[in-house]
mmCIF file of C-alpha atoms in Angstrom:
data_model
loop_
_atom_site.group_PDB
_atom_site.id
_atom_site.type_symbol
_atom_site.label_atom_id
_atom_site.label_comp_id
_atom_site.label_asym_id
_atom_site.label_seq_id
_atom_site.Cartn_x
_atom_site.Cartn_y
_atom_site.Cartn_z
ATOM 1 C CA UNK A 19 -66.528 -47.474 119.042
ATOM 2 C CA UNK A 20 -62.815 -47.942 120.145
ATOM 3 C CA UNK A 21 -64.075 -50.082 123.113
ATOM 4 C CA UNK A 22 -65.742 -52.206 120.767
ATOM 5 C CA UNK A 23 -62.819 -52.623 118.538
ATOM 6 C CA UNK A 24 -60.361 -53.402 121.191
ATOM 7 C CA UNK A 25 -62.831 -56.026 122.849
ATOM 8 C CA UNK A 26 -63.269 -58.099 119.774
ATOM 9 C CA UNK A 27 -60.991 -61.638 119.376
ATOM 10 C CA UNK A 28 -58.808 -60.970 116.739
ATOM 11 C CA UNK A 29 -59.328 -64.626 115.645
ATOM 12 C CA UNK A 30 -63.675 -63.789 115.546
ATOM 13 C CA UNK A 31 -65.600 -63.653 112.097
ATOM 14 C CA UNK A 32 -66.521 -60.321 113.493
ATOM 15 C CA UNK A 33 -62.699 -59.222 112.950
ATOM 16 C CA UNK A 34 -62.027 -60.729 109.897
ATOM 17 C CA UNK A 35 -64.691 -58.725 108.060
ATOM 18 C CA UNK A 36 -62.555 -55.858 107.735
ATOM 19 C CA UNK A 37 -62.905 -54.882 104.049
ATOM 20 C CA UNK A 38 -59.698 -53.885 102.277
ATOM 21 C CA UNK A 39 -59.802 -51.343 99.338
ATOM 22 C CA UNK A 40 -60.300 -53.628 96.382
ATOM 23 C CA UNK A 41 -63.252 -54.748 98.408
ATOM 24 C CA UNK A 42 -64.557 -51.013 98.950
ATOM 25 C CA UNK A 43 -64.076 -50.751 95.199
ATOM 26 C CA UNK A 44 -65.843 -53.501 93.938
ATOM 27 C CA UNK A 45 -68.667 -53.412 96.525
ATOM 28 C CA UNK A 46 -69.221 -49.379 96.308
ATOM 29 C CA UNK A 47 -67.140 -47.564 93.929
ATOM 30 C CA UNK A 48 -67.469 -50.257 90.391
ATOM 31 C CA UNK A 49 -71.588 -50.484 90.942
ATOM 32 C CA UNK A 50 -72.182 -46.411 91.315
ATOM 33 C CA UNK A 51 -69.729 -45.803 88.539
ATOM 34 C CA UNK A 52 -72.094 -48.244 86.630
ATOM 35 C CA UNK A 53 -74.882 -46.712 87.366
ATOM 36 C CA UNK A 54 -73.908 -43.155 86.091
ATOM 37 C CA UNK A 55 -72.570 -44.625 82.746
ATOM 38 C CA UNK A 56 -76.134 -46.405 81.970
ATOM 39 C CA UNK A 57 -78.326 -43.663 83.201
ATOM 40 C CA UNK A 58 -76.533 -40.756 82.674
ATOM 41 C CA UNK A 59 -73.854 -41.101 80.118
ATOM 42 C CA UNK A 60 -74.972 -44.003 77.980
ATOM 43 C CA UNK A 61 -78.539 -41.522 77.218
ATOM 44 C CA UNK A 62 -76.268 -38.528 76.903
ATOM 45 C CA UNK A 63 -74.414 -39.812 74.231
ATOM 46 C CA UNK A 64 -77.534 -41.122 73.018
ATOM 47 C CA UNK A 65 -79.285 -38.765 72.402
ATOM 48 C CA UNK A 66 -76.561 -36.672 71.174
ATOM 49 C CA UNK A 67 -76.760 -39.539 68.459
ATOM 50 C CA UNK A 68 -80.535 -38.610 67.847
ATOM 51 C CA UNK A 69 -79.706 -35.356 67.365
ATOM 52 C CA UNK A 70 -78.117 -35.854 64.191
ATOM 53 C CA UNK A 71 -81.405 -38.416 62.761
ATOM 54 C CA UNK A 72 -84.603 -37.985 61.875
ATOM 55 C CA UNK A 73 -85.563 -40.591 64.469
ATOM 56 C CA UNK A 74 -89.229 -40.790 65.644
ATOM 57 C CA UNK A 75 -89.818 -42.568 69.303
ATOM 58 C CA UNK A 76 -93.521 -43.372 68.106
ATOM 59 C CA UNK A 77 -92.616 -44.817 64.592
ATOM 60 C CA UNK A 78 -90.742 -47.861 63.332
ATOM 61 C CA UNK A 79 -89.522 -45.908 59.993
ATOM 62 C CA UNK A 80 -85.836 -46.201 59.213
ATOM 63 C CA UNK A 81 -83.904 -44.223 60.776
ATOM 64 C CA UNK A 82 -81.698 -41.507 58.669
ATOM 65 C CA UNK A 83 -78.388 -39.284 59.344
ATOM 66 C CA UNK A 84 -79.696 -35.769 58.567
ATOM 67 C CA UNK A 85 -76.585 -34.106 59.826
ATOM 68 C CA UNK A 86 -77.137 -30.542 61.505
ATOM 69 C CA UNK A 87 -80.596 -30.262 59.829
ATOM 70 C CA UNK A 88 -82.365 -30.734 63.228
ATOM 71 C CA UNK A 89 -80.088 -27.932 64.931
ATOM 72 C CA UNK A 90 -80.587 -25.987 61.962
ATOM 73 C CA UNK A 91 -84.434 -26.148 61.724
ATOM 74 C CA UNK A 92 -84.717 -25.327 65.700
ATOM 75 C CA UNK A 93 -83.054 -22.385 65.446
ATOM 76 C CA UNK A 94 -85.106 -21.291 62.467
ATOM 77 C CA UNK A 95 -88.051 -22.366 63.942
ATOM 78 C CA UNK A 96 -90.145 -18.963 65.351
ATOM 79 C CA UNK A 97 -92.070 -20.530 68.088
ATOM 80 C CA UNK A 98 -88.977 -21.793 69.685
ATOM 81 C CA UNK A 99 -87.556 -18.420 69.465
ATOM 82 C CA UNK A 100 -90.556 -16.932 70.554
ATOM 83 C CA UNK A 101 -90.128 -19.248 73.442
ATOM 84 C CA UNK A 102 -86.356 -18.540 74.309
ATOM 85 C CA UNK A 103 -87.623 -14.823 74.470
ATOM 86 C CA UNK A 104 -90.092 -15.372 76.961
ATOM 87 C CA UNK A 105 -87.658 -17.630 79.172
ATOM 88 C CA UNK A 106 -85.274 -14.568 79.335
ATOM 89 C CA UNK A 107 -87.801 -12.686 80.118
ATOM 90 C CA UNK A 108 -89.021 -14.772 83.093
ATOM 91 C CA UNK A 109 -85.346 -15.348 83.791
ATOM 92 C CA UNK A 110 -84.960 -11.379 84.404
ATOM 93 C CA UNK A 111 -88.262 -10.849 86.006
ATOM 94 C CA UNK A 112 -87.778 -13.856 88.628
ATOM 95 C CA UNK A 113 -84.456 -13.880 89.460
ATOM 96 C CA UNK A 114 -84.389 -9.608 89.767
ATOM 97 C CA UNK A 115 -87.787 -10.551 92.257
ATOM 98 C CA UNK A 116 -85.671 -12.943 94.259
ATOM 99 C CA UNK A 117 -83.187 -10.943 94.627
ATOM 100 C CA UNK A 118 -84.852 -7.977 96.361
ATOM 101 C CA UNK A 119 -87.274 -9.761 97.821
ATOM 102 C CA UNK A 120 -84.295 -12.399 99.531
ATOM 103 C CA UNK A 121 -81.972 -9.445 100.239
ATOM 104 C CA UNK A 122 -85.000 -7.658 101.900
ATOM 105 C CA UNK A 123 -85.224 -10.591 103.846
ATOM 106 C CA UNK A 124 -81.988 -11.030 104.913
ATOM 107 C CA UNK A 125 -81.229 -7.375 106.065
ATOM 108 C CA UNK A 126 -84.272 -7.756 107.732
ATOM 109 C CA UNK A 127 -83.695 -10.477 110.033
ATOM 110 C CA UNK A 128 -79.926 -9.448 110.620
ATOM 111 C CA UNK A 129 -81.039 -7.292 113.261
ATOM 112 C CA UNK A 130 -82.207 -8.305 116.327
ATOM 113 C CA UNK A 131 -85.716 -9.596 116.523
ATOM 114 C CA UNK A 132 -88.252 -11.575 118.806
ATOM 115 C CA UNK A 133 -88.720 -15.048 117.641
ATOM 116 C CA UNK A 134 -85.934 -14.660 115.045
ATOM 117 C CA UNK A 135 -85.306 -18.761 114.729
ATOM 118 C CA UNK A 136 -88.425 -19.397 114.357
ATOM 119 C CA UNK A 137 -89.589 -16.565 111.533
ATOM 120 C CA UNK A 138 -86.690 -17.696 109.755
ATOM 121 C CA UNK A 139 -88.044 -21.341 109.985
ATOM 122 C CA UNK A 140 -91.320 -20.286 108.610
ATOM 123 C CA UNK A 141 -90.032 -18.109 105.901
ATOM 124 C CA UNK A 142 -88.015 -21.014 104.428
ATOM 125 C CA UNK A 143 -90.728 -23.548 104.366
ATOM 126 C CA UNK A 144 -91.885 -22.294 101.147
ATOM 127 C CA UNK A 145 -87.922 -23.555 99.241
ATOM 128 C CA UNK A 146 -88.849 -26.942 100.792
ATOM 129 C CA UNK A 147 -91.774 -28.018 99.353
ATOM 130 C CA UNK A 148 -92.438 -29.761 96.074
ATOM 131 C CA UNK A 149 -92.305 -27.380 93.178
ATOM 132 C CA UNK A 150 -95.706 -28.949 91.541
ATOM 133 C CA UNK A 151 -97.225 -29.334 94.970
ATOM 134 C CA UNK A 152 -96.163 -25.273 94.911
ATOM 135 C CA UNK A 153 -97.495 -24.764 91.465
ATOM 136 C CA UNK A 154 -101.021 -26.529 92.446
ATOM 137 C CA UNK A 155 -101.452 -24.326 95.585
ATOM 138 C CA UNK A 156 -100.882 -21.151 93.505
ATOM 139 C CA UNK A 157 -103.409 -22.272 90.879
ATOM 140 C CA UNK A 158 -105.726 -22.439 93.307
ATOM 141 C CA UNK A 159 -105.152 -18.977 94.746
ATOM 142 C CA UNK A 160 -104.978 -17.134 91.693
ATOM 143 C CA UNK A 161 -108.422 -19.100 90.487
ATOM 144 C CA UNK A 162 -110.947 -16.522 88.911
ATOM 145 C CA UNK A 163 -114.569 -17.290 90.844
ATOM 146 C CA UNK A 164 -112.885 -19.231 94.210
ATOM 147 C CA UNK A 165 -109.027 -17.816 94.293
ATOM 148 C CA UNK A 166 -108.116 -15.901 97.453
ATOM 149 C CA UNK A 167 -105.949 -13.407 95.186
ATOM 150 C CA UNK A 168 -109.215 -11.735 93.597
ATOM 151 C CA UNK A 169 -111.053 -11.953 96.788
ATOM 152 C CA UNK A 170 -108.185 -9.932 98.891
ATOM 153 C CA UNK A 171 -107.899 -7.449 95.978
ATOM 154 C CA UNK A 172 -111.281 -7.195 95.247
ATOM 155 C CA UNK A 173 -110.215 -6.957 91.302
ATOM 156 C CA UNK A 174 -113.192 -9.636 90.515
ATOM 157 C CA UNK A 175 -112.911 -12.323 88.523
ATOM 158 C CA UNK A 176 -109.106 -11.683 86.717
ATOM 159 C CA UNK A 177 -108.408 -14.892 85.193
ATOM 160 C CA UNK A 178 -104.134 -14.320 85.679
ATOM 161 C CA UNK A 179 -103.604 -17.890 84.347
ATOM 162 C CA UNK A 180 -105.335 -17.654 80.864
ATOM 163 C CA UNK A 181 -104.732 -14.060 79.993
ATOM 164 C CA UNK A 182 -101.445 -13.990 77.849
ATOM 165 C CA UNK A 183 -100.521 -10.512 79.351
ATOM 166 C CA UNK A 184 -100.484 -11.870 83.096
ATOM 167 C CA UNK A 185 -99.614 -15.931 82.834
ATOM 168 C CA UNK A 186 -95.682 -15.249 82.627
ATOM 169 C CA UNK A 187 -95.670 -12.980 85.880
ATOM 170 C CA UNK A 188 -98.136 -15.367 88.137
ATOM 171 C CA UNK A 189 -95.620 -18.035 86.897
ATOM 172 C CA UNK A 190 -92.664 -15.371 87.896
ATOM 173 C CA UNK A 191 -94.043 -14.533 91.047
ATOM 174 C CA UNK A 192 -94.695 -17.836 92.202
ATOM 175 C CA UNK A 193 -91.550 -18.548 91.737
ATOM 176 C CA UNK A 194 -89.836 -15.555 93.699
ATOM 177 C CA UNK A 195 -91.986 -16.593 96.548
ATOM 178 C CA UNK A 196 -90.931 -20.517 96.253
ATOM 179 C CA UNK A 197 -87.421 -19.391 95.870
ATOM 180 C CA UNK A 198 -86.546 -15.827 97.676
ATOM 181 C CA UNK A 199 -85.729 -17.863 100.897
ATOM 182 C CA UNK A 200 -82.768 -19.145 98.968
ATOM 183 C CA UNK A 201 -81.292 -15.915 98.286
ATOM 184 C CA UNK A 202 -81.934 -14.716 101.449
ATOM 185 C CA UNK A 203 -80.137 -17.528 102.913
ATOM 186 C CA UNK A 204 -77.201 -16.981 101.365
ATOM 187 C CA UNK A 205 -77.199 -13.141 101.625
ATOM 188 C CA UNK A 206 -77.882 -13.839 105.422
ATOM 189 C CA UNK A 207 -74.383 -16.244 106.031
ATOM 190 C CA UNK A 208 -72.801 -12.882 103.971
ATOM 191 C CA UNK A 209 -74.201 -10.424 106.560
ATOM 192 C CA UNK A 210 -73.029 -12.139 109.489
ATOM 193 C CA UNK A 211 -69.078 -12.451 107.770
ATOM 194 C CA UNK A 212 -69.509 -8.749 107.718
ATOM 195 C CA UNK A 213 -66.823 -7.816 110.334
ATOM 196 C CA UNK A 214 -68.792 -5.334 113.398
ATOM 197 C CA UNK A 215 -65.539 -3.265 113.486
ATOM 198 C CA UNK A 216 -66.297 -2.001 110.290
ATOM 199 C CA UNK A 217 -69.496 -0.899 111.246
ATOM 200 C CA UNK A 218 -67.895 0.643 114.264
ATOM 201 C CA UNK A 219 -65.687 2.377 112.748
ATOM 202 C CA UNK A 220 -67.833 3.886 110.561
ATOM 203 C CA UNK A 221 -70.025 5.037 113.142
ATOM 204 C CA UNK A 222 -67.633 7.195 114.973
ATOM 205 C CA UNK A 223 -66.766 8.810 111.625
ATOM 206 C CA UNK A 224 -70.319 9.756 111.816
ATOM 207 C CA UNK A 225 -71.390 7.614 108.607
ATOM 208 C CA UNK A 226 -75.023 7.694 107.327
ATOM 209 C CA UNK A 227 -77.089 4.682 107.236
ATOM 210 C CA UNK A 228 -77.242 4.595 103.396
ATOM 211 C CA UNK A 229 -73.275 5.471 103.050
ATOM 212 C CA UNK A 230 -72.520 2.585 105.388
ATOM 213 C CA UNK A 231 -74.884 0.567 103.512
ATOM 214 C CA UNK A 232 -73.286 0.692 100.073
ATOM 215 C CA UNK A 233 -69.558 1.304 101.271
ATOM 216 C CA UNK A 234 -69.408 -1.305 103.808
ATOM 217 C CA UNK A 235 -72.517 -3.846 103.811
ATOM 218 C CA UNK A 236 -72.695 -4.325 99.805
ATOM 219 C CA UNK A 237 -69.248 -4.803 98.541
ATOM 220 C CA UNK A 238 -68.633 -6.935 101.601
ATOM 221 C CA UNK A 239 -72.024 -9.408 100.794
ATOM 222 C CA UNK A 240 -71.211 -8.539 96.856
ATOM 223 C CA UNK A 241 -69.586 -11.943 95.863
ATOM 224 C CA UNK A 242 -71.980 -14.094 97.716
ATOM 225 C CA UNK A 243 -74.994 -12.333 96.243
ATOM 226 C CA UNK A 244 -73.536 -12.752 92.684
ATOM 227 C CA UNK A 245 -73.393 -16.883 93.234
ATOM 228 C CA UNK A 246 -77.119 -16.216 94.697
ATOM 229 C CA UNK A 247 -77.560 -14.725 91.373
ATOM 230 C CA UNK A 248 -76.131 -17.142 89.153
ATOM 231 C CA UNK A 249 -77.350 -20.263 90.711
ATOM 232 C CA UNK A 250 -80.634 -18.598 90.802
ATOM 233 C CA UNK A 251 -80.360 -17.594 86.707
ATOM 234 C CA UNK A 252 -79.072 -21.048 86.043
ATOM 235 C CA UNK A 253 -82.229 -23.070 87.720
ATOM 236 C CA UNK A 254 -84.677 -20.578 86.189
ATOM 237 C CA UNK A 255 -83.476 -20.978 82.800
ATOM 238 C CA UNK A 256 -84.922 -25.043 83.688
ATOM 239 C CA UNK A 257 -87.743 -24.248 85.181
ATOM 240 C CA UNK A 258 -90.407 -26.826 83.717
ATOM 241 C CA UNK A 259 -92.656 -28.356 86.967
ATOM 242 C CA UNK A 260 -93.990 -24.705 88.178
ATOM 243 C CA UNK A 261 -94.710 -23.158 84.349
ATOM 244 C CA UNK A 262 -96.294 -26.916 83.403
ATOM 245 C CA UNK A 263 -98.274 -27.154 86.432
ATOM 246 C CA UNK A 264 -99.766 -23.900 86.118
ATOM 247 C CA UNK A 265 -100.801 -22.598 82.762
ATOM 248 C CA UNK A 266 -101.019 -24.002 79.322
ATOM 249 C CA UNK A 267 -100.885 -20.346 77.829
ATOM 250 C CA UNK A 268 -98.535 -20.127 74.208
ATOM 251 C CA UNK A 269 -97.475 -16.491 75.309
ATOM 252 C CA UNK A 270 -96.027 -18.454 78.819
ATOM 253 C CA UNK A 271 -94.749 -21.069 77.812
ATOM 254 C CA UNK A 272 -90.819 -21.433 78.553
ATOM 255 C CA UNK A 273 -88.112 -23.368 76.995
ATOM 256 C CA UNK A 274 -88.473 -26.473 78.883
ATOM 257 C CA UNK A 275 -92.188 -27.096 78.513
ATOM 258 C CA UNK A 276 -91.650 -26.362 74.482
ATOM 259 C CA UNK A 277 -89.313 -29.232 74.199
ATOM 260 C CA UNK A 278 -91.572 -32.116 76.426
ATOM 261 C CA UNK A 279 -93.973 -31.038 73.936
ATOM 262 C CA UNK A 280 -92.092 -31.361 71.172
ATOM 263 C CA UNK A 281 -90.822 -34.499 72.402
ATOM 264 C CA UNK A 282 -93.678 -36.499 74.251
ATOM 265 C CA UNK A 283 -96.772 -35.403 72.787
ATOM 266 C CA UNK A 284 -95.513 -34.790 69.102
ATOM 267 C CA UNK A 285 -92.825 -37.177 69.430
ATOM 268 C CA UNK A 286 -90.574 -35.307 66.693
ATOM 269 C CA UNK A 287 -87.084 -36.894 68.954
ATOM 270 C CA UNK A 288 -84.531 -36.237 66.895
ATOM 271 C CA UNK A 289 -85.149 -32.019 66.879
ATOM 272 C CA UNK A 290 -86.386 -32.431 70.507
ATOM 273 C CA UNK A 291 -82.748 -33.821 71.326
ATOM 274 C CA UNK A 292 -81.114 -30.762 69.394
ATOM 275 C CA UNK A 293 -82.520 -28.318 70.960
ATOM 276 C CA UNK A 294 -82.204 -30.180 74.547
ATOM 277 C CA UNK A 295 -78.070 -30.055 73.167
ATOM 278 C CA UNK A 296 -78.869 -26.171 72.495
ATOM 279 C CA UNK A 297 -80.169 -25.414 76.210
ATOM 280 C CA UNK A 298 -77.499 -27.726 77.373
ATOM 281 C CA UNK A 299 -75.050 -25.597 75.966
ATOM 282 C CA UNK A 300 -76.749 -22.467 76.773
ATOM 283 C CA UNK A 301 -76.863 -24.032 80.859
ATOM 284 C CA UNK A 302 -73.044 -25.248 80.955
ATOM 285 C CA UNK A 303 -72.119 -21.105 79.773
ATOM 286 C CA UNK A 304 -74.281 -20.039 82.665
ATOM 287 C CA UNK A 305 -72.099 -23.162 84.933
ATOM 288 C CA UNK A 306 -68.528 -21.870 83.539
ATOM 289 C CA UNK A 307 -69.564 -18.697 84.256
ATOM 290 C CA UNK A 308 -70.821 -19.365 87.837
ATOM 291 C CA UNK A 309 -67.825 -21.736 88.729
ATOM 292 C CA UNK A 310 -65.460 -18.955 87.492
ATOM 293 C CA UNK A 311 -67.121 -16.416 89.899
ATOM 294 C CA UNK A 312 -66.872 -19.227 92.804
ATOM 295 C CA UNK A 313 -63.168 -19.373 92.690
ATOM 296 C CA UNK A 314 -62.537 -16.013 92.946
ATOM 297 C CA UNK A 315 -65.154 -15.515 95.558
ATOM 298 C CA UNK A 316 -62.875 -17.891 97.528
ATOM 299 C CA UNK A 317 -59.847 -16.336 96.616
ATOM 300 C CA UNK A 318 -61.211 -13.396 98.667
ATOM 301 C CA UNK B 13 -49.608 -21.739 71.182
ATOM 302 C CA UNK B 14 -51.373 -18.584 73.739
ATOM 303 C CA UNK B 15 -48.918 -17.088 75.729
ATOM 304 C CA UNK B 16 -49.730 -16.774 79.779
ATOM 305 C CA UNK B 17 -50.188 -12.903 79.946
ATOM 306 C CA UNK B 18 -52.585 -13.051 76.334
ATOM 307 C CA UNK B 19 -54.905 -15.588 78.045
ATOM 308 C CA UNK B 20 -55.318 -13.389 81.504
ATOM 309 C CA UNK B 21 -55.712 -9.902 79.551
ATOM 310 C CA UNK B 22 -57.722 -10.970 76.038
ATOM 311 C CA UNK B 23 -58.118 -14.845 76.086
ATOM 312 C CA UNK B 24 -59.947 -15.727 79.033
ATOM 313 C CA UNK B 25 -62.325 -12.132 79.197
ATOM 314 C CA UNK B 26 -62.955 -12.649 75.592
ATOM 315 C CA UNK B 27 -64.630 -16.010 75.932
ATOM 316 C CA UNK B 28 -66.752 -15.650 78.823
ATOM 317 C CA UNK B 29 -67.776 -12.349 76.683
ATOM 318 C CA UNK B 30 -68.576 -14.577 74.123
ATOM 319 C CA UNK B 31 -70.442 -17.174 76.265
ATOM 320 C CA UNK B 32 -72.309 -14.391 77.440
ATOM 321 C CA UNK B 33 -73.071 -13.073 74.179
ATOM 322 C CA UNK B 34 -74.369 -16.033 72.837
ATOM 323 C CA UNK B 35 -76.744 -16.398 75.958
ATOM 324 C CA UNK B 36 -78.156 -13.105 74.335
ATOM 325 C CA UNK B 37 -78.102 -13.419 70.527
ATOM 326 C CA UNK B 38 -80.138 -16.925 71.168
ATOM 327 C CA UNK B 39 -83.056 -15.164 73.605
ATOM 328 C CA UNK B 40 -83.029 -11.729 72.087
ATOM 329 C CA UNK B 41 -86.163 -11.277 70.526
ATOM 330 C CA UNK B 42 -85.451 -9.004 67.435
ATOM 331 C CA UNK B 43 -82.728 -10.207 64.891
ATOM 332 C CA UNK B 44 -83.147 -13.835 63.585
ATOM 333 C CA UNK B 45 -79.316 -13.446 61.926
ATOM 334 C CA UNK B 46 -78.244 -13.227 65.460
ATOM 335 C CA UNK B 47 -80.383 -16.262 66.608
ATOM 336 C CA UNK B 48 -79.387 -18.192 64.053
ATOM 337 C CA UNK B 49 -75.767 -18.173 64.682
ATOM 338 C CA UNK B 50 -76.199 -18.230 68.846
ATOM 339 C CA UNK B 51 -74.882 -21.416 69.691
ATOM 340 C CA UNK B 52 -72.031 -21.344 67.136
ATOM 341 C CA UNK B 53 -70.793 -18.446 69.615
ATOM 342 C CA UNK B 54 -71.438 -20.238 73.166
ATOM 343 C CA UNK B 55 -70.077 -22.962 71.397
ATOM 344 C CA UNK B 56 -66.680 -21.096 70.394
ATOM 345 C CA UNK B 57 -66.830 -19.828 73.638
ATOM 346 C CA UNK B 58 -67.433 -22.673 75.927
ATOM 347 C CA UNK B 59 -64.459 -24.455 73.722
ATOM 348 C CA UNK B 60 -62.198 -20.733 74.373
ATOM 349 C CA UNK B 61 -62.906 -21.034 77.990
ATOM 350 C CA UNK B 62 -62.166 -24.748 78.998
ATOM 351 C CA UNK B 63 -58.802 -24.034 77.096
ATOM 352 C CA UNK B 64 -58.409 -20.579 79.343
ATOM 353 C CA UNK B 65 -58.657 -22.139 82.396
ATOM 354 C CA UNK B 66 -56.027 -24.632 81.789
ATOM 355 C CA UNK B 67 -53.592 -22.253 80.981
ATOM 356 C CA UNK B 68 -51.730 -21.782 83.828
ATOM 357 C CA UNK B 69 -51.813 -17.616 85.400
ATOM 358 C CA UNK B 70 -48.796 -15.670 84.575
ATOM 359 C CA UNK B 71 -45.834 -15.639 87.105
ATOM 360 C CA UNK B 72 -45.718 -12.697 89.288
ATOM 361 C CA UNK B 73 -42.269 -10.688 89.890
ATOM 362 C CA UNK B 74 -40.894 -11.485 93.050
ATOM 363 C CA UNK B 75 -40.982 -8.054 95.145
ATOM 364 C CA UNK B 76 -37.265 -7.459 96.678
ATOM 365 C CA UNK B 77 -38.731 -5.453 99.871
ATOM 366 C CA UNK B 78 -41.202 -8.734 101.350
ATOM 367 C CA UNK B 79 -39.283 -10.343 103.288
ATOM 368 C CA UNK B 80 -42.112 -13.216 103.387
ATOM 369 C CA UNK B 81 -44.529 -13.995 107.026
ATOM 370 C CA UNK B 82 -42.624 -12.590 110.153
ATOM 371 C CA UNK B 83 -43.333 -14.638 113.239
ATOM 372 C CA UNK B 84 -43.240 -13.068 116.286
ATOM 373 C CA UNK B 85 -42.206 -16.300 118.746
ATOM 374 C CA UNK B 86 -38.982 -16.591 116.536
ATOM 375 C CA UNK B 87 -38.419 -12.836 116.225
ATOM 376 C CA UNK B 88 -38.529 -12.891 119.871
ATOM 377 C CA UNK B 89 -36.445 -15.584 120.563
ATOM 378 C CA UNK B 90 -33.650 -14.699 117.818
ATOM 379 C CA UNK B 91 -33.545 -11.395 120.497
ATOM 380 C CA UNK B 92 -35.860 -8.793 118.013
ATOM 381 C CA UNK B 93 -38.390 -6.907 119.244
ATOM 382 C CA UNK B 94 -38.582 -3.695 120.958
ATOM 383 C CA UNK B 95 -36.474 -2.976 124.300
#
């Protein structure tokens, strides 16, 4: 690179393209700035706007200022409750299943192993793939008459989908298995910051496994895990592809499916946008929260 | 006006308990009063905590016995060390 800077005539076009800052700003920095104000803050505030009216995508009515009617009737509305319920629920079920099932993982493969790379490889394919691509596949193993599920339990035909009892913990446990790899990822760069003179001293004090485990290997992977946590709890609260994809069951359906119904096949926008304000509110508590934990997680 | 120490001890605590508690009151299943009033309380709390956090922490007391980071090149050279 410095060979071909020094070899170029300083007189040559080639030269003379060097861009100066205001170039760099008006080429790159103006355009994106742009962008995010028309496609993310421009509908932000719009719909913000919405949530105050009585506004209808699908009609050509007038549009009216109802104030905090729309936030008002959303919160007193029971099948939107009903539905916040179940997200916490699948909230606690999936991110409590990540987390032993990625700190399993982890501890697992942070002793020495044959083919370690390559298991590790494998057992993170699942957090790369396309969450509806993800939510198909599992649809098709826990199907009744051809599903795989019934076959290797030999339960007969269950139909997990469509029972209300089941659908919210095949959704759950689809989603440990797309997203344990995550935690474990994390909790694995923990476990190797874990200093081996710790473990060494504890050793010739005669330690147990268990005592070493949760005196030395927890508090020291503690902080990490909780961002694990967090990030996890935040992205579950959203979850909308996997829970779509998979079953159309009232007693499993979570927050995010409830309000593209409410706003693209019953087109009521103006409560629609309130209560996407209420889980945006609910989601930047979780963010405050997690970015609070960050800092002092690098502070140690 | 919140004073520095107020903010670290109740301020700051208190509004990430109330963020918290609002998470809950909105998906708790049981009392609709609680529902109802949910995002009043993240809302209070969210506002609570953007003002915590720029607040700036309490100074500490300056402790008479550090003497700050020793460096051993300079103690050596200014003829410390053990003989």
């Amino acid at each position: 690179m410095t060979t071909l800077i020094t070899t170029l005539d300083p007189k040559s076009r080639a030269a003379s393209r060097g861009w100066s800052d205001t170039t760099i700003r008006n080429v790159f920095v103006i355009p994106t700035v742009l962008f995010l104000i028309i496609f993310n803050v421009f509908p932000l505030l719009y719909s913000l706007a919405f949530s105050f009216t009585d506004f209808r995508a699908s009609s050509k009515a007038a549009v009216n200022f109802v104030g905090f009617k729309n936030y008002i009737d959303v919160l007193a509305d029971p099948v939107i409750w009903r539905t916040f319920s179940t997200t916490l629920w699948y909230v606690i079920v999936s991110v409590t299943g990540q987390f032993v099932v990625g700190f399993g993982l982890a501890l697992l493969l942070n002793r020495p192993l044959p083919f370690k790379g390559l298991l590790t490889t494998l057992l993170m394919l699942p957090m790369m793939l396309s969450p509806v691509v993800v939510g198909l596949f599992w649809k098709l193993i826990y199907d009744p008459s051809r599903g795989i599920l019934n076959h290797a339990l030999g339960s007969g035909p269950v139909a997990r989908l469509s029972d209300s009892n089941l659908a919210l913990y095949a959704v759950a446990i689809t989603d440990i298995w797309m997203w344990s790899p995550f935690v474990m990822l994390l909790s694995l760069a923990g476990l190797s910051a874990v200093p081996k003179h710790l473990y060494e001293a504890a050793s010739i004090d005669r330690a147990g496994k268990l005592y070493t485990f949760f005196r030395i290997t927890l508090p020291l992977v503690a902080p990490i895990l909780l961002i694990a946590v967090i990030f996890r709890t935040m992205e579950a609260f959203k979850t909308f592809d996997i829970a779509f994809v998979m079953t159309g069951q009232p007693a499993a359906e979570l927050i995010s499916s409830r309000l593209y119904k409410m706003a693209f096949q019953q087109w009521q926008t103006g409560p629609s946008s309130a209560l996407a304000y209420i889980i945006l509110i609910m989601v930047l508590c979780i963010t405050n929260i997690y970015v609070k934990y960050l800092n002092k997680a690098k502070e140690r | 006006m919140i004073s520095r120490e107020f903010n670290k001890t109740y301020f700051g605590p208190g509004s990430i308990a109330l963020m918290v508690a609002g998470i809950l009151f909105l998906c708790q299943p049981r009392i609709a009063f609680l529902h109802a009033r949910s995002v009043l309380v993240m809302l209070i709390g969210l506002i609570g905590f953007n003002i915590s956090v720029h607040i700036p922490p309490p100074e500490q007391a300056a402790d008479e016995d550090d003497i700050g980071p020793v460096s051993i090149s300079q103690t050596l050279a200014a003829g410390g060390g053990h003989d």
